Coordinates of N, CA and C in Angstrom, one line a residue:
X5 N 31.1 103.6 109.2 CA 30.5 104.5 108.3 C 29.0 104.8 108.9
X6 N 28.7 106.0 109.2 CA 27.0 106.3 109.5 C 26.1 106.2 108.6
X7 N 25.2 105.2 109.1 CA 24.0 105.1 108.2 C 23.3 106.3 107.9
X8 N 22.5 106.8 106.8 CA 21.9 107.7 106.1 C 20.6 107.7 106.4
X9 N 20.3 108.7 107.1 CA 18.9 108.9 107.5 C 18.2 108.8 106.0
X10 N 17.0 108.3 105.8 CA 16.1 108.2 104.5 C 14.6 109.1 105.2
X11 N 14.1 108.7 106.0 CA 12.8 109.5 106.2 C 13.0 109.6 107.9
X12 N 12.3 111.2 108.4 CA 12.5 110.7 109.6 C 10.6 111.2 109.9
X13 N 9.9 110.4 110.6 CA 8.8 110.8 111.2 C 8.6 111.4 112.5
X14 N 7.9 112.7 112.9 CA 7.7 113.0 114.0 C 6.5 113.4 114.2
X15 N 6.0 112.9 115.1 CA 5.2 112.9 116.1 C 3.6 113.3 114.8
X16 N 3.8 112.3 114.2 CA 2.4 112.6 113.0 C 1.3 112.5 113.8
X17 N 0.5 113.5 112.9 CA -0.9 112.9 113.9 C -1.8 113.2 112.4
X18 N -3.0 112.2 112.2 CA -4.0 112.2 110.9 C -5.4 112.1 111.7
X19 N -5.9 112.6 112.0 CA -7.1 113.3 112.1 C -8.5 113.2 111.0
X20 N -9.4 112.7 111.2 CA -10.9 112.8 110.1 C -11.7 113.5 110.9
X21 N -12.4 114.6 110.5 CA -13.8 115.0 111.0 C -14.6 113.8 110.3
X22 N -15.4 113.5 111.6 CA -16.5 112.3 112.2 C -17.7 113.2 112.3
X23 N -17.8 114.3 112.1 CA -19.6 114.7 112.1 C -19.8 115.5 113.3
X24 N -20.2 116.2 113.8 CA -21.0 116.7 115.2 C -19.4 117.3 116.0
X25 N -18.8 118.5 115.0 CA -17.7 118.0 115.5 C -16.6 116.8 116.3
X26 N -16.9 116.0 116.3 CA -16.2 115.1 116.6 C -14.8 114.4 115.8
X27 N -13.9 114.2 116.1 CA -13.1 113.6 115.0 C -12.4 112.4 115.4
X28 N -12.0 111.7 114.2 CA -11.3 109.8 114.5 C -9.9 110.5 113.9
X29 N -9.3 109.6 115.2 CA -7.6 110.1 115.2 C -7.3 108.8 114.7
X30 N -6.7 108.5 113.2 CA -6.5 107.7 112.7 C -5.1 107.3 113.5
X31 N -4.6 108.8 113.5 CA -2.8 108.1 113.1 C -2.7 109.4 114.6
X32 N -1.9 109.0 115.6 CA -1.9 110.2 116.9 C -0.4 110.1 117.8
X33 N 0.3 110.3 116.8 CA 1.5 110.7 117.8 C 2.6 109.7 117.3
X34 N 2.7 109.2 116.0 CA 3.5 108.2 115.3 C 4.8 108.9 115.3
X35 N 6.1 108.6 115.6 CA 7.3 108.6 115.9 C 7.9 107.7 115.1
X36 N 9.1 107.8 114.2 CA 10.4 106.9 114.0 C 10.9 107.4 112.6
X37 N 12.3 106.6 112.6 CA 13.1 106.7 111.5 C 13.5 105.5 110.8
X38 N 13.5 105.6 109.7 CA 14.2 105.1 108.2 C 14.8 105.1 107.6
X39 N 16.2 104.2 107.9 CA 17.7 104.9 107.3 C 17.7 103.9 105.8
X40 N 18.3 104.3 104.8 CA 18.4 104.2 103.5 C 19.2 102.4 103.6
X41 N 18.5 101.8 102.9 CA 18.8 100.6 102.6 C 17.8 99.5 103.5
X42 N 17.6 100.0 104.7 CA 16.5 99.6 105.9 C 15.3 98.6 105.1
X43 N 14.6 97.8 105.6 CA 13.3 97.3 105.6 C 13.0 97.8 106.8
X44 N 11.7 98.5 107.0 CA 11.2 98.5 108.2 C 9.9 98.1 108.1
X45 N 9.4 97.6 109.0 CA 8.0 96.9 109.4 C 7.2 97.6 110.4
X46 N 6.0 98.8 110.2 CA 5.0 98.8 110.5 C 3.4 97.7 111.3
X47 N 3.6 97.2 112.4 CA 3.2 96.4 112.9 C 1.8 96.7 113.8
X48 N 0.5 96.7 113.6 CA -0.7 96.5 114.4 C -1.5 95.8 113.7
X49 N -2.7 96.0 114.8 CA -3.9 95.0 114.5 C -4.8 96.0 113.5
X50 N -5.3 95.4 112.5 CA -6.8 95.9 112.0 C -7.1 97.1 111.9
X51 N -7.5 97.9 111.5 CA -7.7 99.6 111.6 C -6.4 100.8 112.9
X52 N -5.8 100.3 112.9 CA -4.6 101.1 114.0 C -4.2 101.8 113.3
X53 N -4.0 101.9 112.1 CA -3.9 103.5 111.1 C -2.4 103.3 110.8
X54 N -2.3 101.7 110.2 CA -1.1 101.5 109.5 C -1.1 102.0 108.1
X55 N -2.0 101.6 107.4 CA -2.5 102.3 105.8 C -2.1 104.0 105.7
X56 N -3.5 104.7 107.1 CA -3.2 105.9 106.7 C -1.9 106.0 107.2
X57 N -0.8 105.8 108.1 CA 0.5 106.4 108.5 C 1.1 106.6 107.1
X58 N 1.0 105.1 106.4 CA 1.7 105.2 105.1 C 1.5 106.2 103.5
X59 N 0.0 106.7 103.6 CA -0.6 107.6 102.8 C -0.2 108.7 103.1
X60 N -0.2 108.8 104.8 CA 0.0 110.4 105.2 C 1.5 111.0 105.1
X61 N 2.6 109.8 104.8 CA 4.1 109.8 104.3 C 3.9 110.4 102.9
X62 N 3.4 109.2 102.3 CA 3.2 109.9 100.9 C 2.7 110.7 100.5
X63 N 2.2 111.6 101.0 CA 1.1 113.0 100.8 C -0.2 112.5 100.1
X64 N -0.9 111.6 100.5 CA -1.9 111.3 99.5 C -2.8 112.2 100.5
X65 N -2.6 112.0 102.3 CA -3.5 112.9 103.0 C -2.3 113.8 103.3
X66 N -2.9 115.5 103.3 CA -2.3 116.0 104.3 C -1.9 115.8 105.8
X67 N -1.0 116.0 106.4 CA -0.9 116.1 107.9 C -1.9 116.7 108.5
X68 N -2.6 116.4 109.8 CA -3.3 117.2 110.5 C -2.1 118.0 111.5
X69 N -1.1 116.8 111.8 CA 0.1 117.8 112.4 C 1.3 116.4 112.7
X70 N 2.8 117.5 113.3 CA 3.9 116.8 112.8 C 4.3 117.1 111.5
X71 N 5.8 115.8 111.5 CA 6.8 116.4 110.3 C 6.7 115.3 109.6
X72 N 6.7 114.7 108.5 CA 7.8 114.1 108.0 C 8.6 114.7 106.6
X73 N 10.2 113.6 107.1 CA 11.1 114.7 106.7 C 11.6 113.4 105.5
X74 N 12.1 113.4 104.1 CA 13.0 112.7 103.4 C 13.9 113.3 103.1
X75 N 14.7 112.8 103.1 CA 16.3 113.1 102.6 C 16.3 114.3 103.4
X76 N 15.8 114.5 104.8 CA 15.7 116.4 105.1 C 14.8 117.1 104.8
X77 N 14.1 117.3 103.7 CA 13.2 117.8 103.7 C 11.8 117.5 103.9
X78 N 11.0 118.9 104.1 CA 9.8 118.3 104.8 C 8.4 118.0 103.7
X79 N 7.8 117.0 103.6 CA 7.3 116.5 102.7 C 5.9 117.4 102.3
X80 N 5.1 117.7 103.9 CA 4.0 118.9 103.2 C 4.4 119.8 103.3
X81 N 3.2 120.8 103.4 CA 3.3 121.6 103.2 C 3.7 122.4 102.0
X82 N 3.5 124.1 101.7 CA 3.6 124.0 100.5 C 4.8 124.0 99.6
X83 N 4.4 123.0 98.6 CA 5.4 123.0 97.5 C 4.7 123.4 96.0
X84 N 6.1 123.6 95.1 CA 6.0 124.0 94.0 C 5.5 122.4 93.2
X85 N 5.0 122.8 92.1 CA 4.6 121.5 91.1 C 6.0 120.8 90.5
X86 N 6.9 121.4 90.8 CA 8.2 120.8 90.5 C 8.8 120.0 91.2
X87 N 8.7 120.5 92.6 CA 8.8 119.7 94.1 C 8.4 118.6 93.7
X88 N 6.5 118.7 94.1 CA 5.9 117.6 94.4 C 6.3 116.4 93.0
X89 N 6.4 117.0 92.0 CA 6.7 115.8 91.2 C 8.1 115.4 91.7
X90 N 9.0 115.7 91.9 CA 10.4 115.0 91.9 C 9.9 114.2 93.3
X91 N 9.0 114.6 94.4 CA 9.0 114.1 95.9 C 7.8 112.5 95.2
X92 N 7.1 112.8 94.5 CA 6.2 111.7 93.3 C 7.4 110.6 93.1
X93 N 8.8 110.9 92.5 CA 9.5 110.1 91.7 C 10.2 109.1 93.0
X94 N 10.0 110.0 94.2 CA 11.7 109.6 94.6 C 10.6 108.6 95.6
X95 N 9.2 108.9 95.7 CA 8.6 108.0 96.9 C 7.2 107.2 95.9
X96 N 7.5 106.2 96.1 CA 6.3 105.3 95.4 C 5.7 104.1 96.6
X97 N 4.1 104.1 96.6 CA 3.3 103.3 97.0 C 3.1 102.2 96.7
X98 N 3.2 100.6 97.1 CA 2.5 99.5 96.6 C 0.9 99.8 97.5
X99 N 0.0 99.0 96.7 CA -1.8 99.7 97.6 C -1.4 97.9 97.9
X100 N -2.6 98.4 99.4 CA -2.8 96.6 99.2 C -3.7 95.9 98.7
X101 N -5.1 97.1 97.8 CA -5.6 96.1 97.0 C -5.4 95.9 96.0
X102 N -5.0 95.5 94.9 CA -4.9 95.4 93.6 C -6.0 95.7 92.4
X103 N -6.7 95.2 93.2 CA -8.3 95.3 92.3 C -8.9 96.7 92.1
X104 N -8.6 97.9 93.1 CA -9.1 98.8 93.3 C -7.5 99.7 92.9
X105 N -6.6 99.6 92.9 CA -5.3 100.4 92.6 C -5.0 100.6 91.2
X106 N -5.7 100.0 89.9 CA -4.6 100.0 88.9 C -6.5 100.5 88.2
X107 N -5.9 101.5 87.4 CA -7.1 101.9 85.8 C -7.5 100.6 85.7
X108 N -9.2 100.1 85.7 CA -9.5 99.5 84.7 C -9.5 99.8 83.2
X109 N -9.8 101.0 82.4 CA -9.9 101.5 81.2 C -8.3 101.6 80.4
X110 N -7.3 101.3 81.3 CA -5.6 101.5 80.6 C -5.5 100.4 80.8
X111 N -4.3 100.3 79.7 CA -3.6 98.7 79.5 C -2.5 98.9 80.4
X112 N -2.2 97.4 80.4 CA -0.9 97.2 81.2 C 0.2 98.1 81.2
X113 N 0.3 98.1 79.4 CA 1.6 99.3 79.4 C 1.5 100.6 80.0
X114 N 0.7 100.9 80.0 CA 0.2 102.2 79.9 C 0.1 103.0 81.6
X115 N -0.4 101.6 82.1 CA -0.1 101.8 83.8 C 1.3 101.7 83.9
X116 N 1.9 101.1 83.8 CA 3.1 100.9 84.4 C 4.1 101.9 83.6
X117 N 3.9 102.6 82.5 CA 4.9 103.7 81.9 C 3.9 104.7 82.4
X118 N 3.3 105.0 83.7 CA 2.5 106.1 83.5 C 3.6 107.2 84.0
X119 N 4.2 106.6 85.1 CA 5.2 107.5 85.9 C 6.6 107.5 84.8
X120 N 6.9 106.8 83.8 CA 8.3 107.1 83.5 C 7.8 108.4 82.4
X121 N 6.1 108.0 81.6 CA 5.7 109.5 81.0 C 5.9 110.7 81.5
X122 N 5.4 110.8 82.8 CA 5.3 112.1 83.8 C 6.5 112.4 84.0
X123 N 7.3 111.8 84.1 CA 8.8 112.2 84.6 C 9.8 111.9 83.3
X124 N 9.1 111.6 82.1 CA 10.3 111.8 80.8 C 11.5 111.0 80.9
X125 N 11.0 109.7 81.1 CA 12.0 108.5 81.5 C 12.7 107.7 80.4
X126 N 12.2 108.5 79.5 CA 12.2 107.2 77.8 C 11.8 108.4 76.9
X127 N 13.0 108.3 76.2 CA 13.7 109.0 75.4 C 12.4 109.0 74.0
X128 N 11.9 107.9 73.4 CA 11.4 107.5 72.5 C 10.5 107.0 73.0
X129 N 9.4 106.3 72.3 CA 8.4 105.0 72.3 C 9.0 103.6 72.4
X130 N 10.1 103.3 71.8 CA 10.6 102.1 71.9 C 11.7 102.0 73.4
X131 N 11.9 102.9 73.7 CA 12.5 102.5 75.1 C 11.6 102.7 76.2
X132 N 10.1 103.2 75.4 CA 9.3 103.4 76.8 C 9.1 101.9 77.0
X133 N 8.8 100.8 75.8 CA 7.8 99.9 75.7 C 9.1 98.6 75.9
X134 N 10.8 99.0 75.9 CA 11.2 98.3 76.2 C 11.9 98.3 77.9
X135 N 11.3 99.2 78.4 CA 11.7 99.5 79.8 C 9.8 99.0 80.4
X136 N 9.1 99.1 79.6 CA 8.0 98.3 80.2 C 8.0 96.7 79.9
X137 N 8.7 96.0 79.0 CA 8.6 94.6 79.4 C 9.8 94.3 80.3
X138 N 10.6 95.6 80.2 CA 11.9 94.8 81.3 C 11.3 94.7 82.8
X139 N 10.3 95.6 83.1 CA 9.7 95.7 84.3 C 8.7 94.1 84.5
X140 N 7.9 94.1 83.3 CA 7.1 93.0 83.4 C 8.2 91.7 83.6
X141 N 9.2 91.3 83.2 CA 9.8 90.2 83.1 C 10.3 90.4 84.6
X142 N 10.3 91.4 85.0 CA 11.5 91.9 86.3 C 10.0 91.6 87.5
X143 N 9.1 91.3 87.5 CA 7.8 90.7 88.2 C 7.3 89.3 87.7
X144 N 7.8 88.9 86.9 CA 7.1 87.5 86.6 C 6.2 87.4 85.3
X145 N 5.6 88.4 85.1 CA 5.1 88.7 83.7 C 5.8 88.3 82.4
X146 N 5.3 88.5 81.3 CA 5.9 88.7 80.0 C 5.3 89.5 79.1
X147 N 6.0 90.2 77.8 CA 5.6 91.3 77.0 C 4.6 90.9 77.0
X148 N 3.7 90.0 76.1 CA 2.4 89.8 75.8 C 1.1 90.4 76.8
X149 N 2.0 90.6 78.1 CA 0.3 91.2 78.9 C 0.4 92.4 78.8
X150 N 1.6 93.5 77.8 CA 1.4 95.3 78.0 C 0.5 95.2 77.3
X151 N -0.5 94.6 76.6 CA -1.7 95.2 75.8 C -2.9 94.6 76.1
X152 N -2.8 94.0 77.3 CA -3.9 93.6 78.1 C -4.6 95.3 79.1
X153 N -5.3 94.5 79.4 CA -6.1 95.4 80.8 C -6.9 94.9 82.0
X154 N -6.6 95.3 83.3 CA -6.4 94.5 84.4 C -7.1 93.5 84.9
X155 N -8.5 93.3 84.5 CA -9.7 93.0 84.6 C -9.5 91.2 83.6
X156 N -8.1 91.1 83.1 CA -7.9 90.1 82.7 C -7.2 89.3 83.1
X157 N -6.7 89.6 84.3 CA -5.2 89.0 85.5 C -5.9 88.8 86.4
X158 N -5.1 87.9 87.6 CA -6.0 87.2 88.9 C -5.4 88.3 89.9
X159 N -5.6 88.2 90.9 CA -5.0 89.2 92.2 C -3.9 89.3 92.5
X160 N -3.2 88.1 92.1 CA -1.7 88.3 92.5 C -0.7 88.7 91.0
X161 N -1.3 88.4 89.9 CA -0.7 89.6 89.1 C -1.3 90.7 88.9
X162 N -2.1 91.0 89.2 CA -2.4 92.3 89.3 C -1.4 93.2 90.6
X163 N -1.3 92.5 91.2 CA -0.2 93.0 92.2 C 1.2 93.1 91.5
X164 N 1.2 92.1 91.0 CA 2.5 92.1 90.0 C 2.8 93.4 89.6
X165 N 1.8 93.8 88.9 CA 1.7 95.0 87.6 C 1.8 96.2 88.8
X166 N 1.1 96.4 90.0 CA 1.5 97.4 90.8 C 2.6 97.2 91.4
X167 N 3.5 96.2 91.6 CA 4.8 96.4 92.2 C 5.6 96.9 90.6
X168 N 5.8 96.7 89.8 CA 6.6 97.0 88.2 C 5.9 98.3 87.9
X169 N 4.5 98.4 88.1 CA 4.5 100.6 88.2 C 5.3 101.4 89.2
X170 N 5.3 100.7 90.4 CA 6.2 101.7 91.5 C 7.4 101.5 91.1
X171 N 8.4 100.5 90.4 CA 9.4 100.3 90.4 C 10.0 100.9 88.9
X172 N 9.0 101.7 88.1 CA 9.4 102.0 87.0 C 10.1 103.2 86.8
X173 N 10.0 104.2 88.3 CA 10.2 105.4 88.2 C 11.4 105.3 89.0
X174 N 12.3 104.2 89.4 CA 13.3 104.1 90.1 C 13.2 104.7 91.6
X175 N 12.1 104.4 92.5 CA 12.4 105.1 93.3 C 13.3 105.1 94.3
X176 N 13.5 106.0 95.2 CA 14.4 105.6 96.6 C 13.8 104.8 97.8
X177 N 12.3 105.1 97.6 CA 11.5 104.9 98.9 C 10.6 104.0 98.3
X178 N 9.8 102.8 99.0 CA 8.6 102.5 98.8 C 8.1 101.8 100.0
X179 N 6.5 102.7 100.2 CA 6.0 102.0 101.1 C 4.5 101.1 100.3
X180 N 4.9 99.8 101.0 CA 4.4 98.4 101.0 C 2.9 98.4 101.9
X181 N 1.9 98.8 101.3 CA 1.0 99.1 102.1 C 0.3 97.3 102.1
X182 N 0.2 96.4 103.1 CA -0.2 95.2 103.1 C 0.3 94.0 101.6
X183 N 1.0 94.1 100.8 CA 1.4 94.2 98.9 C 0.8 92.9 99.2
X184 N 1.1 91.5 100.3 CA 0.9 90.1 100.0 C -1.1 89.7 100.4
X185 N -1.3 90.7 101.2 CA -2.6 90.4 102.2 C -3.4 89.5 101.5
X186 N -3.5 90.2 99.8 CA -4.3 89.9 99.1 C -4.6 88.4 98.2
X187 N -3.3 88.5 98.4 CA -2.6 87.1 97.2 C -2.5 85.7 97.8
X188 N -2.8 85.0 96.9 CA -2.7 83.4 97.4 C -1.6 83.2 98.6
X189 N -1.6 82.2 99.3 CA -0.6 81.5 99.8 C 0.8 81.3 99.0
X190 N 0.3 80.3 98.2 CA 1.3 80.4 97.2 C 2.5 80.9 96.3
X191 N 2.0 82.1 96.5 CA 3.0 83.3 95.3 C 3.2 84.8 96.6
X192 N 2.8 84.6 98.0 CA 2.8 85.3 98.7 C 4.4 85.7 98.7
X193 N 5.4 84.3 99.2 CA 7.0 84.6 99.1 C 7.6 84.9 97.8
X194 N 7.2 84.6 96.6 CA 7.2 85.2 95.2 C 7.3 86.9 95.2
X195 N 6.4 87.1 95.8 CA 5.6 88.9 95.7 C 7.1 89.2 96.8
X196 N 7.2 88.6 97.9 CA 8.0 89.8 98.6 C 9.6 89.1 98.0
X197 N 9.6 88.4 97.7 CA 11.5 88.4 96.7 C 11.6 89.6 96.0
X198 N 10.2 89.6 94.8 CA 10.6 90.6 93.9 C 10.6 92.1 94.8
X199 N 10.3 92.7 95.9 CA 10.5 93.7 96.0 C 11.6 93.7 97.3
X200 N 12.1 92.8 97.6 CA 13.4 92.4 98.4 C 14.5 92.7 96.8
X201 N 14.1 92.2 95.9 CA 15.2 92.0 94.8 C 15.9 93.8 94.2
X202 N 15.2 94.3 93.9 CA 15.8 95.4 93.5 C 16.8 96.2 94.5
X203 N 16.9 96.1 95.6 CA 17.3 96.8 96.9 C 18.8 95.5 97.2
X204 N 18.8 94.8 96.4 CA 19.8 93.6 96.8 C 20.9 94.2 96.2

């Protein structure tokens, strides 16, 4: 049976104006593919423009030039608000900091049902808030922290809470921007089970 292409990347390039005309080629000529079910591993040193390759997938930056393509289609360029929300659902980010990724001013629940709101995932209030502890228990959490707010967790559940927001909207894709860098030793192999687990 042939594997299912999932994303194919070609020849990206991400580009910053630097001032005096000049510009920093973050990301310059990135190539490959991602067949559905795949882990793949993004590998360099320190600033090599692993982060932005992964933003510039996600459309957080536009392309300066190049494709990328999911399921076939091509991710920028222009789309309808209907598009980009369904291209929203089907591809989700882990950030690698935690401290700087999640609302301080929202509670737990509230981050992590932000995407099943936007996308009308829960029928009612009580399936929103019971598809938000299933998420928390499905990370290690329990109900009692959806009425917290982030500023009350340590770094590695705070990561928690951003791996159970990306996972809330069921996606097909997620890119894992550094998810352990941040977190203890300890709960480092913890963090990558749960996002090995859903794909099992």
């Amino acid at each position: 049976m042939a594997r299912q292409k999932l994303l194919e990347v070609k020849n990206l390039k991400q580009y910053f104006p630097a001032g005096r005309g000049q510009v920093v080629k973050a990301v310059d000529g990135v190539t490959f593919d991602i067949y559905k079910g795949e882990t793949f591993g993004l590998v360099g040193e320190s600033g090599c423009g692993k982060s932005t390759t992964g933003r510039t997938i996600i459309r957080l930056y536009e392309a300066t030039e190049g494709e990328v393509l999911f399921n076939g289609v091509n991710v920028h360029g222009k789309k309808s608000k209907k598009e980009l929300k369904e291209l929203n659902r089907k591809m989700q980010m882990i950030f690698q900091d935690p401290y700087a990724s999640l609302n301080p001013r929202m509670t737990v629940a509230d981050i992590i049902a932000e995407g099943i709101d936007i996308h009308g995932l829960a029928k009612t209030k009580e399936e929103r808030m019971q598809r938000v502890y299933e998420l928390l228990e499905t990370v290690g959490l329990n109900r009692e922290h959806a009425s917290r707010y982030p500023h009350e967790f340590s770094g590695g559940q705070r990561q928690r809470i951003g791996i159970a927001r990306a996972l809330a909207v069921e996606p097909e894709f997620i890119i894992a921007d550094e998810p352990i860098s941040a977190l203890d030793v300890s709960i480092q192999a913890q963090v990558v089970n749960l996002i090995e687990a859903p794909a099992a």
